[in-house]
Amino acid sequence: MIEYLRNWFWTYVWKPLPDMPFGDWMETFIRWAREAWSAGFDAVDAGLEFLYTHLADGLLWLPSGVMVLLFAAAAWAAKGWKLGVGIGLGMFVVAWTPYWEETMQTLAMVLVAAAIAIALAIPLGIAAAESRAFSAVARPVLDFMQTLPAFVYLIPVVMLFSVGVVPGIIATIIFAMPPGVRLTELGLRQVDGEVVEAGQAFGASPARILVRIKLPLALPTIMAGLNQVIMLALSMVVIAGLVGGGGLGAVISGSLGRLDIAAGFNAGLAVVLLAILLDRVTQGLSDRTPVARAARLAR
Amino acid sequence: MPAIEVESLYKVFGKGAKGAVAQLKAGVPRDELNARNVTAAVIDHDWAIEAGEIFVVMGLSGSGKSTLIRMLNGLIRPTAGTIRIDGVELGSLSKREIRRLRREKISMVFQHFALLPHRSVVENVAFGLEIKGLNKTERLERAREAVQLVGLAGHEDKLPAQLSGGMRQRVGLARALAADTEILLMDEAFSALDPLIRQEMQDQLLELQATLGKTIVFITHDLNEAMRIGDRIAICDGRVKQLGTAEEILMHPADEYVAEFTADVDRTRVLTAEAVMEPCGSRDTSAFPTVECDVPVNELYEPVLSSKAPLLVVDDNADPLGVVTPRSIIKSLAPERESGDAEQEPQPA
């Protein structure tokens, strides 16, 4: 009986199936898009290149010693003197490695990619919070964006933008955006319904309720999303070194090829310290939002 | 013209709401609809509130009182029937016009206060004025006045988290008062507070009302509270079971549902001398000590006990209305004795 079913399945279902076409469809689409929208891709390419080079140049304009002090001061302002001292020490170690320039390039890529990702994520998160239908469509797309192995993005992106910094930034934007959307939606949905109702009862328009009530109350959660976006961006930017993204990623993929343990470790250390800087500073900023401060008072 | 007027008002949640209204009108009971996942929250409400009145809607949870109050400011649209605010029918207004109506005429106080946690007391109170479009100096000035009015002077710059529950609800009340609307909707406004604080808030509301003269719709599930503050009370369970003054409801409950509620009420606080007096009859009342007709019963014990003669109840013009004796008080406070079934019509088969 089982034998029969297996034969039946083999002859009538499995064998007549054509080869799995999804990959081919994607390839056809990307090839088509490259031709059809080439002007758009060129413009994006030029724009991102411009942002990145100027930001990287800006970060490298001052000597590393001054920059270390500036990073320490930023951490102090965001959280307190303890973090300031810790970050100062961390960035001193980074300056001590031979990869200060690469670290600043990586930081510039992260900042450009994260800024664009969050600028896209917040409006999408608002739309998802306001519309159940949009949310239902967005959720699987976000799952897909976040779980597709990071390397896979690089292939079509390189095809569209050729090798360099820009494909790395594009892939990073796609990979890092989902938590920004999700946490924006979550934060907005968690806003106390009675407070929103109070806004309505006093005659506020939906736009005003969003700006004056929902967004301020959701801000701590949105900031947690920003933190996630930045951390994911950093991890992706390193991977983007494989496609000529420059920065620490290039050092790491280069040392992988040469089995250069010392260089790889130094660059890896710089990544870790940069991650700590970005994480603690954004967390400090999120603790300083008015709602988060009020919540601390309540305890 | 009544401040608020509702006419054959229905709100039904669930599929086939319009059809359910027709069935309710034809006399299908509410429970039968519930079985089909159709919830009739408000059934055939028909009443009017005059300006300056405190109108209490009392009912248990699920009696549709929250739905009702949200229909009065257009947060929920009725399934059938009309609502008129100062003669203007809500159903005829666009969304924009309803928002303007809320800004200018109706404000609301919420059960869990609904304050913005990151804004100071005075900024919270200024919220309604901000939406009205007042500039910052003016709205903060008026908000400060409202904060003083509710007795929170000195707490202007605190955050809600730094205040007690009672103080937070004062902020909610001040926010509604600052908006300077004629109508105040209070949705279980004191229900989340401790009993003592609740009583304090009720007193304060009555005190404020004596000078402000707002039209207040107050929702509660506590009949004692309803009787303390309401000029008139509507007891609801989907339908309005009874609408009247506290005394009318206590003395003549419309049906068993209402009577069950009134059993728990502290009658001595609600009933007045007028309600517990008996006719003068042939007594010579000239030597009796007098008492005003609107004195509550719990303030009569002392004078009744210390006087050998009955108390003479007089009206505003000092004309005698009746007399109060210990016996007459006890008689009125005791639960009504079961009377014979003579009044009950045999049900037609």
XYZ file of C-alpha atoms in Angstrom:
648
model
C 0.000 0.000 0.000
C 2.727 2.436 1.045
C 4.780 1.242 -1.886
C 1.867 2.014 -4.174
C 1.416 5.531 -2.786
C 5.103 6.222 -3.154
C 5.063 5.110 -6.783
C 1.990 7.158 -7.452
C 3.540 10.246 -5.884
C 6.771 9.719 -7.800
C 5.132 9.307 -11.209
C 2.363 11.883 -10.993
C 3.648 14.610 -8.679
C 7.371 14.651 -8.148
C 8.650 13.694 -11.608
C 6.456 16.054 -13.654
C 7.457 19.003 -11.390
C 9.750 21.409 -13.227
C 12.988 22.497 -11.568
C 12.421 24.809 -8.601
C 11.816 28.156 -10.352
C 11.947 30.734 -7.516
C 15.651 31.387 -7.852
C 15.351 31.759 -11.620
C 12.470 34.173 -11.225
C 14.532 36.287 -8.858
C 17.447 36.264 -11.268
C 15.255 37.236 -14.207
C 13.758 40.022 -12.146
C 17.118 41.405 -11.038
C 18.511 41.274 -14.601
C 15.414 42.981 -15.899
C 15.491 45.595 -13.150
C 19.108 46.417 -13.862
C 18.180 47.390 -17.427
C 14.806 48.971 -16.734
C 15.695 51.098 -13.723
C 19.364 51.774 -14.436
C 18.929 55.540 -14.070
C 17.400 55.099 -10.626
C 20.181 52.765 -9.490
C 22.813 55.168 -10.738
C 21.243 57.997 -8.781
C 21.061 55.911 -5.596
C 24.633 54.795 -6.164
C 25.873 58.361 -6.523
C 23.841 59.593 -3.534
C 25.052 56.917 -1.132
C 28.619 57.231 -2.350
C 28.443 60.960 -1.704
C 27.024 60.542 1.818
C 29.507 57.855 2.730
C 32.660 59.558 1.459
C 31.848 62.861 3.107
C 30.947 61.281 6.419
C 34.061 59.094 6.392
C 36.235 62.064 5.462
C 34.609 64.055 8.255
C 35.322 61.360 10.835
C 38.931 61.182 9.657
C 39.391 64.941 9.419
C 40.473 65.295 13.042
C 43.433 63.315 14.422
C 42.498 60.068 16.142
C 43.459 61.381 19.616
C 40.942 64.206 19.366
C 38.294 61.818 18.052
C 38.828 59.462 21.005
C 38.133 62.371 23.341
C 35.055 63.350 21.317
C 33.653 59.806 21.508
C 34.277 59.781 25.249
C 32.492 63.114 25.576
C 29.500 61.817 23.558
C 29.229 58.793 25.862
C 29.492 61.028 28.912
C 26.711 63.234 27.596
C 24.512 60.254 26.716
C 24.842 58.372 29.993
C 27.401 59.585 32.505
C 31.071 59.919 33.305
C 31.621 56.191 33.901
C 30.545 55.324 30.386
C 32.586 58.273 29.137
C 35.743 56.856 30.710
C 34.993 53.329 29.478
C 34.348 54.441 25.924
C 37.419 56.665 26.009
C 39.564 53.672 26.949
C 37.900 51.485 24.328
C 38.412 53.964 21.541
C 42.005 54.497 22.672
C 42.569 50.776 22.103
C 41.013 51.090 18.657
C 43.334 53.991 17.848
C 46.199 51.842 19.024
C 45.414 49.135 16.436
C 46.611 49.898 12.937
C 42.994 50.121 11.784
C 41.721 53.510 12.963
C 40.993 54.647 9.421
C 39.129 51.434 8.615
C 37.149 51.725 11.849
C 36.005 55.227 10.948
C 35.033 54.024 7.468
C 32.999 51.232 9.000
C 31.383 53.706 11.399
C 30.489 55.955 8.481
C 28.892 53.013 6.628
C 26.940 52.003 9.726
C 25.704 55.521 10.325
C 24.603 56.077 6.722
C 22.910 52.675 6.474
C 21.264 52.890 9.910
C 20.017 56.430 9.307
C 18.377 55.409 6.035
C 17.055 52.157 7.521
C 15.415 53.960 10.452
C 14.082 56.709 8.194
C 12.307 53.977 6.206
C 11.426 51.845 9.234
C 9.552 54.438 11.296
C 6.961 55.365 8.634
C 6.515 51.670 7.812
C 6.097 50.892 11.518
C 3.499 53.647 11.831
C 1.607 52.265 8.835
C 1.741 48.756 10.327
C 0.442 50.021 13.674
C -2.399 51.950 12.077
C -3.498 49.276 9.589
C -3.965 45.617 10.447
C -3.931 44.721 6.750
C -0.588 46.410 6.184
C 0.793 44.733 9.272
C -0.342 41.311 8.046
C 1.438 41.848 4.730
C 4.544 43.398 6.252
C 5.179 40.688 8.818
C 6.201 37.833 6.455
C 8.196 40.256 4.311
C 10.114 41.401 7.384
C 10.689 37.803 8.456
C 12.093 37.101 5.012
C 14.355 40.169 5.057
C 15.718 39.319 8.477
C 16.266 35.588 8.098
C 17.567 35.319 4.538
C 21.285 34.669 5.071
C 23.122 37.971 4.935
C 25.470 36.821 2.179
C 22.552 36.173 -0.159
C 21.736 39.878 -0.352
C 25.175 40.640 -1.595
C 24.734 38.733 -4.854
C 21.922 40.735 -6.481
C 23.089 43.979 -4.890
C 26.515 43.583 -6.419
C 24.865 42.909 -9.737
C 22.872 46.112 -9.521
C 25.533 48.378 -8.059
C 28.789 46.528 -8.876
C 31.392 46.086 -6.159
C 32.281 48.820 -3.665
C 30.859 50.558 -0.674
C 27.344 51.180 -1.994
C 26.202 47.533 -2.397
C 27.369 46.961 1.179
C 25.266 49.864 2.391
C 22.210 48.745 0.412
C 22.417 45.184 1.705
C 22.880 46.578 5.201
C 19.793 48.775 4.927
C 17.646 45.795 3.908
C 19.101 43.503 6.541
C 19.011 45.977 9.421
C 15.610 47.566 8.839
C 13.155 44.884 10.160
C 13.608 45.430 13.905
C 13.096 49.146 13.349
C 9.715 48.480 11.737
C 8.716 45.840 14.263
C 9.588 47.809 17.355
C 7.980 50.968 16.010
C 4.773 49.013 15.436
C 5.018 47.337 18.833
C 5.679 50.615 20.633
C 2.711 52.300 18.992
C 0.389 49.378 19.652
C 1.380 49.317 23.307
C 0.309 52.908 23.894
C -2.442 52.985 26.523
C -5.760 53.028 24.669
C -7.356 55.292 27.260
C -4.750 57.998 26.672
C -5.396 57.837 22.938
C -9.098 58.033 23.678
C -8.472 61.102 25.829
C -6.848 62.725 22.811
C -9.908 61.903 20.727
C -12.303 63.044 23.432
C -10.636 66.446 23.555
C -11.057 66.760 19.802
C -7.509 66.092 18.579
C -7.093 65.033 14.948
C -5.555 61.618 14.183
C -2.318 63.287 13.015
C -2.072 65.237 16.226
C -2.771 62.155 18.340
C 0.070 60.400 16.512
C 2.555 63.218 17.011
C 1.570 64.404 20.460
C 0.499 61.191 22.172
C 1.423 57.988 20.388
C 4.948 58.753 19.184
C 6.206 60.274 22.451
C 4.803 57.343 24.431
C 6.268 54.830 21.975
C 9.648 56.560 21.804
C 11.506 54.314 24.283
C 10.492 51.245 22.262
C 11.333 52.980 18.986
C 14.748 53.820 20.420
C 15.234 50.155 21.316
C 14.485 49.478 17.639
C 17.092 52.039 16.604
C 19.609 50.289 18.821
C 18.829 46.948 17.157
C 19.065 48.479 13.697
C 22.495 49.892 14.445
C 23.818 46.625 15.873
C 22.558 44.624 12.895
C 23.991 47.243 10.547
C 27.399 46.846 12.140
C 27.342 43.074 11.746
C 26.273 43.368 8.107
C 28.776 46.060 7.237
C 31.566 43.699 8.244
C 30.167 41.005 5.966
C 29.984 43.591 3.190
C 33.781 43.665 3.276
C 33.534 40.586 1.031
C 32.237 42.693 -1.836
C 34.755 45.472 -1.547
C 32.875 47.409 1.114
C 36.118 48.627 2.617
C 36.574 49.399 6.275
C 37.107 46.708 8.884
C 35.201 44.189 6.769
C 37.908 44.393 4.102
C 40.627 43.840 6.710
C 38.798 40.829 8.111
C 38.035 39.154 4.786
C 41.626 39.898 3.689
C 43.091 38.276 6.797
C 40.759 35.325 6.324
C 42.356 34.798 2.887
C 45.886 35.090 4.266
C 45.106 33.245 7.528
C 46.553 36.296 9.280
C 45.451 35.743 12.873
C 46.961 38.933 14.282
C 45.370 41.276 11.739
C 42.024 39.491 11.981
C 42.028 39.708 15.767
C 42.950 43.383 15.824
C 40.220 44.245 13.342
C 37.752 42.025 15.217
C 38.590 43.814 18.455
C 37.922 47.140 16.771
C 34.495 45.852 15.667
C 33.643 44.767 19.201
C 34.681 48.097 20.702
C 32.759 49.999 18.039
C 29.719 47.853 18.800
C 29.965 48.665 22.492
C 30.255 52.376 21.707
C 27.186 52.353 19.470
C 25.113 50.149 21.771
C 25.762 52.025 25.000
C 25.368 55.470 23.473
C 22.020 54.651 21.827
C 20.854 52.937 25.000
C 21.847 55.984 27.011
C 19.862 58.182 24.635
C 16.838 55.899 24.923
C 16.957 56.144 28.727
C 16.872 59.905 28.395
C 13.551 60.095 26.540
C 10.924 61.910 28.631
C 8.686 58.856 28.956
C 11.546 56.615 30.106
C 12.506 59.230 32.710
C 8.925 59.443 33.955
C 8.765 55.645 34.191
C 11.880 55.642 36.381
C 10.250 58.181 38.677
C 7.265 55.905 39.135
C 9.436 53.198 40.641
C -33.747 73.241 25.034
C -32.117 70.269 26.794
C -28.301 70.184 26.862
C -28.282 66.541 25.829
C -31.176 64.663 24.362
C -31.285 61.069 23.154
C -34.168 59.495 21.304
C -34.738 55.752 20.822
C -30.994 55.248 20.962
C -29.533 51.799 20.234
C -26.039 50.426 20.033
C -25.568 46.840 19.004
C -22.167 45.222 18.467
C -21.714 42.253 16.171
C -22.920 41.069 12.801
C -26.378 42.056 11.668
C -26.617 44.931 14.120
C -29.372 46.744 12.228
C -31.510 43.639 12.129
C -30.930 43.115 15.828
C -32.338 46.582 16.517
C -35.540 45.660 14.712
C -35.753 42.472 16.774
C -35.159 44.343 20.015
C -37.921 46.737 19.059
C -40.170 43.742 18.464
C -39.412 42.550 21.977
C -36.735 39.886 21.509
C -34.825 39.719 24.816
C -31.188 40.737 25.042
C -29.974 37.306 26.182
C -31.276 35.707 23.038
C -29.085 38.030 20.954
C -26.093 37.316 23.174
C -26.370 33.656 22.264
C -25.788 34.685 18.641
C -22.708 36.769 19.512
C -24.608 39.969 19.025
C -24.244 42.302 21.982
C -26.906 44.888 22.578
C -25.129 47.434 24.727
C -27.624 50.276 24.646
C -31.309 49.580 24.080
C -33.984 52.165 23.490
C -32.611 55.018 25.559
C -34.935 57.988 25.566
C -34.159 60.868 27.875
C -33.025 64.442 28.077
C -30.659 66.285 30.392
C -31.135 69.936 31.227
C -28.172 72.294 31.405
C -26.598 72.353 34.871
C -27.836 68.908 35.846
C -25.790 66.023 37.205
C -27.152 62.980 35.452
C -25.830 59.669 36.699
C -25.945 56.518 34.620
C -25.659 53.561 36.928
C -25.246 49.961 35.907
C -23.098 46.872 36.327
C -20.266 46.070 33.968
C -21.701 45.073 30.620
C -24.725 47.275 31.104
C -23.675 49.509 28.224
C -22.918 52.586 30.279
C -19.418 53.103 28.873
C -20.770 52.655 25.368
C -23.476 55.176 26.114
C -21.107 57.886 27.320
C -18.876 57.373 24.297
C -21.830 57.858 22.010
C -22.537 61.221 23.590
C -19.266 62.658 22.278
C -19.236 60.684 19.061
C -16.408 58.277 19.915
C -18.892 55.512 19.129
C -21.601 55.877 16.507
C -25.087 54.681 17.462
C -26.660 51.814 15.538
C -30.007 53.593 15.570
C -31.598 56.639 17.141
C -30.526 60.226 17.554
C -28.408 62.234 19.950
C -28.730 65.982 20.151
C -26.220 68.221 21.910
C -27.714 71.689 22.413
C -30.209 70.814 19.702
C -27.545 69.786 17.154
C -27.885 66.235 15.938
C -24.585 64.344 16.191
C -25.380 62.057 13.281
C -25.521 65.010 10.918
C -21.976 66.146 11.701
C -18.831 65.268 9.757
C -15.789 63.891 11.582
C -14.213 67.315 11.536
C -17.327 68.932 12.966
C -17.534 66.303 15.701
C -13.941 67.039 16.666
C -14.818 70.721 16.896
C -17.842 69.891 19.025
C -15.608 67.953 21.399
C -13.100 70.780 21.619
C -15.724 73.399 22.297
C -18.562 71.694 24.139
C -17.716 68.323 25.674
C -14.811 67.200 27.780
C -14.245 63.909 29.505
C -12.729 62.434 32.657
C -11.462 58.855 32.492
C -11.487 55.954 34.930
C -7.728 55.417 34.837
C -7.024 59.127 34.455
C -5.469 58.847 30.960
C -2.729 61.358 31.667
C 0.412 61.732 29.597
C 3.142 60.310 31.850
C 5.929 62.474 30.473
C 4.126 65.764 30.910
C 3.924 67.767 34.106
C 0.618 68.350 35.866
C 0.121 71.779 34.346
C 1.070 70.563 30.859
C -1.422 67.729 31.164
C -4.122 70.134 32.263
C -3.304 72.393 29.314
C -3.779 69.530 26.852
C -7.322 70.411 25.848
C -6.372 74.059 25.405
C -3.390 73.049 23.296
C -5.737 71.232 20.951
C -7.992 74.251 20.916
C -5.022 76.157 19.552
C -4.322 78.563 22.424
C -0.785 79.918 22.611
C 1.532 78.579 25.243
C 1.441 81.421 27.780
C -2.322 81.645 27.732
C -2.958 77.929 28.008
C -0.467 77.482 30.843
C -2.018 80.388 32.683
C -5.494 78.932 32.380
C -4.200 75.488 33.261
C -2.687 76.899 36.460
C -6.078 78.344 37.392
C -7.722 74.963 36.861
C -5.012 73.244 38.907
C -5.758 75.629 41.764
C -9.470 75.075 41.388
C -9.100 71.347 42.075
C -6.786 71.988 45.015
C -3.482 70.921 43.498
C -1.683 74.248 43.824
C 1.989 73.619 44.471
C 2.058 70.408 42.415
C 2.020 72.119 39.006
C 5.422 70.913 37.871
C 5.250 67.347 39.161
C 4.842 64.375 36.878
C 1.741 62.160 37.219
C 3.919 59.315 38.517
C 4.756 61.462 41.550
C 1.103 61.870 42.542
C -1.345 59.628 44.383
C -4.377 58.197 42.590
C -6.726 60.822 43.959
C -4.379 63.617 42.959
C -4.010 62.165 39.470
C -7.756 62.145 39.016
C -7.817 65.772 40.132
C -5.440 66.443 37.264
C -7.884 64.628 34.983
C -10.722 66.743 36.348
C -8.687 69.942 36.017
C -7.896 69.049 32.390
C -11.599 68.718 31.685
C -12.444 71.938 33.549
C -9.646 73.900 31.848
C -11.120 73.030 28.478
C -14.057 75.167 29.631
C -16.822 73.123 28.048
C -20.453 73.160 29.093
C -20.676 69.386 29.219
C -18.528 67.106 31.326
C -18.560 63.359 30.751
C -17.205 61.350 33.659
C -16.594 57.681 32.924
C -16.288 55.796 36.233
C -14.150 58.746 37.207
C -13.827 57.812 40.882
C -14.115 54.032 40.622
C -10.368 53.391 40.698
C -9.907 55.337 43.942
C -9.916 54.219 47.569
C -13.280 54.641 49.326
C -12.177 57.599 51.469
C -10.519 59.413 48.562
C -13.561 58.632 46.465
C -15.840 60.320 48.948
C -13.513 63.300 49.084
C -13.614 63.575 45.302
C -17.422 63.337 45.280
C -17.617 66.189 47.770
C -15.208 68.237 45.731
C -17.159 67.619 42.560
C -20.380 68.774 44.231
C -18.610 71.810 45.616
C -17.213 72.747 42.208
C -20.535 72.090 40.568
C -22.261 74.527 42.927
C -20.238 77.364 41.386
C -19.576 76.056 37.869
C -23.008 74.685 36.983
C -21.797 72.289 34.274
C -23.949 69.676 32.654
C -22.455 66.453 33.968
C -23.035 62.901 32.801
C -21.516 60.633 35.400
C -21.095 56.901 34.911
C -20.760 54.606 37.896
C -21.437 51.069 39.048
C -21.872 52.221 42.636
C -25.429 53.176 43.547
C -24.301 54.894 46.742
C -22.115 57.151 44.640
C -24.939 57.684 42.176
C -27.313 58.733 44.934
C -24.780 61.024 46.550
C -24.035 63.128 43.517
C -26.855 62.616 41.027
C -29.688 65.055 40.522
C -31.267 62.263 38.532
C -30.194 58.671 38.094
C -30.763 56.267 35.244
C -30.367 52.642 36.252
C -29.367 50.704 33.163
C -29.014 47.151 32.042
C -29.002 47.703 28.312
C -32.368 49.331 28.722
C -33.069 52.103 31.201
C -34.689 50.211 34.055
C -35.633 53.298 35.984
C -34.952 57.007 35.712
C -35.604 59.347 38.579
C -34.210 61.135 41.602
C -32.409 59.159 44.279
C -35.454 59.361 46.501
C -37.868 58.188 43.832
C -35.704 55.191 43.080
C -35.262 54.297 46.739
C -38.889 54.674 47.690
C -40.434 53.235 44.545
C -38.056 50.869 42.757
C -39.525 50.132 39.339
C -38.805 46.411 39.369
C -36.913 43.685 41.183
C -33.678 44.460 39.344
C -33.671 47.992 40.732
C -34.908 46.871 44.152
C -31.937 44.544 44.462
C -29.567 47.456 44.040
C -31.385 49.718 46.427
C -31.235 47.086 49.155
C -27.548 47.919 49.687
C -27.925 51.669 49.707
C -27.458 53.677 52.856
C -30.970 55.105 52.905
C -30.363 57.452 55.805
C -28.087 59.566 53.668
C -30.402 59.792 50.702
C -33.841 60.042 52.245
C -34.881 63.400 53.613
C -37.246 64.428 56.357
C -39.927 64.832 53.740
C -39.650 61.189 52.739
C -39.938 59.796 56.281
C -42.636 62.058 57.673
C -46.210 61.110 58.330
C -49.264 63.348 58.023
C -49.851 65.824 60.840
C -53.353 64.448 61.294
C -55.247 66.228 64.012
C -52.165 66.972 66.173
C -51.534 70.455 67.405
C -48.135 71.120 65.855
C -47.597 74.639 67.147
C -45.195 73.571 69.928
C -43.203 71.050 67.867
C -39.587 71.808 67.020
C -39.244 72.337 63.279
C -36.915 70.805 60.729
C -36.431 71.694 57.052
C -37.875 69.201 54.589
C -34.560 68.527 52.784
C -32.529 67.468 55.834
C -31.276 63.891 55.365
C -32.486 61.263 57.780
C -29.077 60.632 59.323
C -29.130 64.192 60.644
C -32.588 63.693 62.210
C -31.658 61.095 64.838
C -30.314 63.582 67.342
C -33.221 66.052 67.261
C -35.840 63.296 67.202
C -34.352 61.538 70.204
C -33.795 64.672 72.253
C -37.278 66.021 71.654
C -40.290 64.687 73.507
C -42.606 65.897 70.778
C -42.409 64.871 67.114
C -40.492 67.138 64.726
C -42.518 69.343 62.433
C -41.297 69.226 58.848
C -41.573 72.559 57.093
C -40.911 73.651 53.513
C -38.996 76.706 52.302
C -41.886 78.986 53.238
C -42.054 77.495 56.739
C -45.403 75.905 55.922
C -45.904 72.601 57.769
C -45.752 69.443 55.634
C -45.886 66.634 58.185
C -44.244 65.276 61.310
C -41.316 62.993 61.942
C -41.348 60.508 64.813
C -39.000 57.621 65.625
C -41.751 55.347 64.403
C -42.131 57.095 61.073
C -38.371 56.929 60.494
C -38.166 53.228 61.252
C -41.179 52.563 59.097
C -39.635 54.245 56.085
C -36.204 52.655 56.492
C -37.410 49.103 57.033
C -37.592 47.033 53.863
C -41.074 47.091 52.437
C -43.229 44.336 53.832
C -44.447 41.827 51.300
C -47.839 43.000 50.254
C -50.477 40.635 48.968
C -50.436 39.452 45.353
C -53.658 41.311 44.731
C -51.948 43.829 42.441
C -50.484 41.216 40.155
C -52.540 40.509 37.108
C -52.770 36.822 36.243
C -50.645 36.254 33.132
C -52.672 35.535 30.018
C -51.879 32.060 28.799
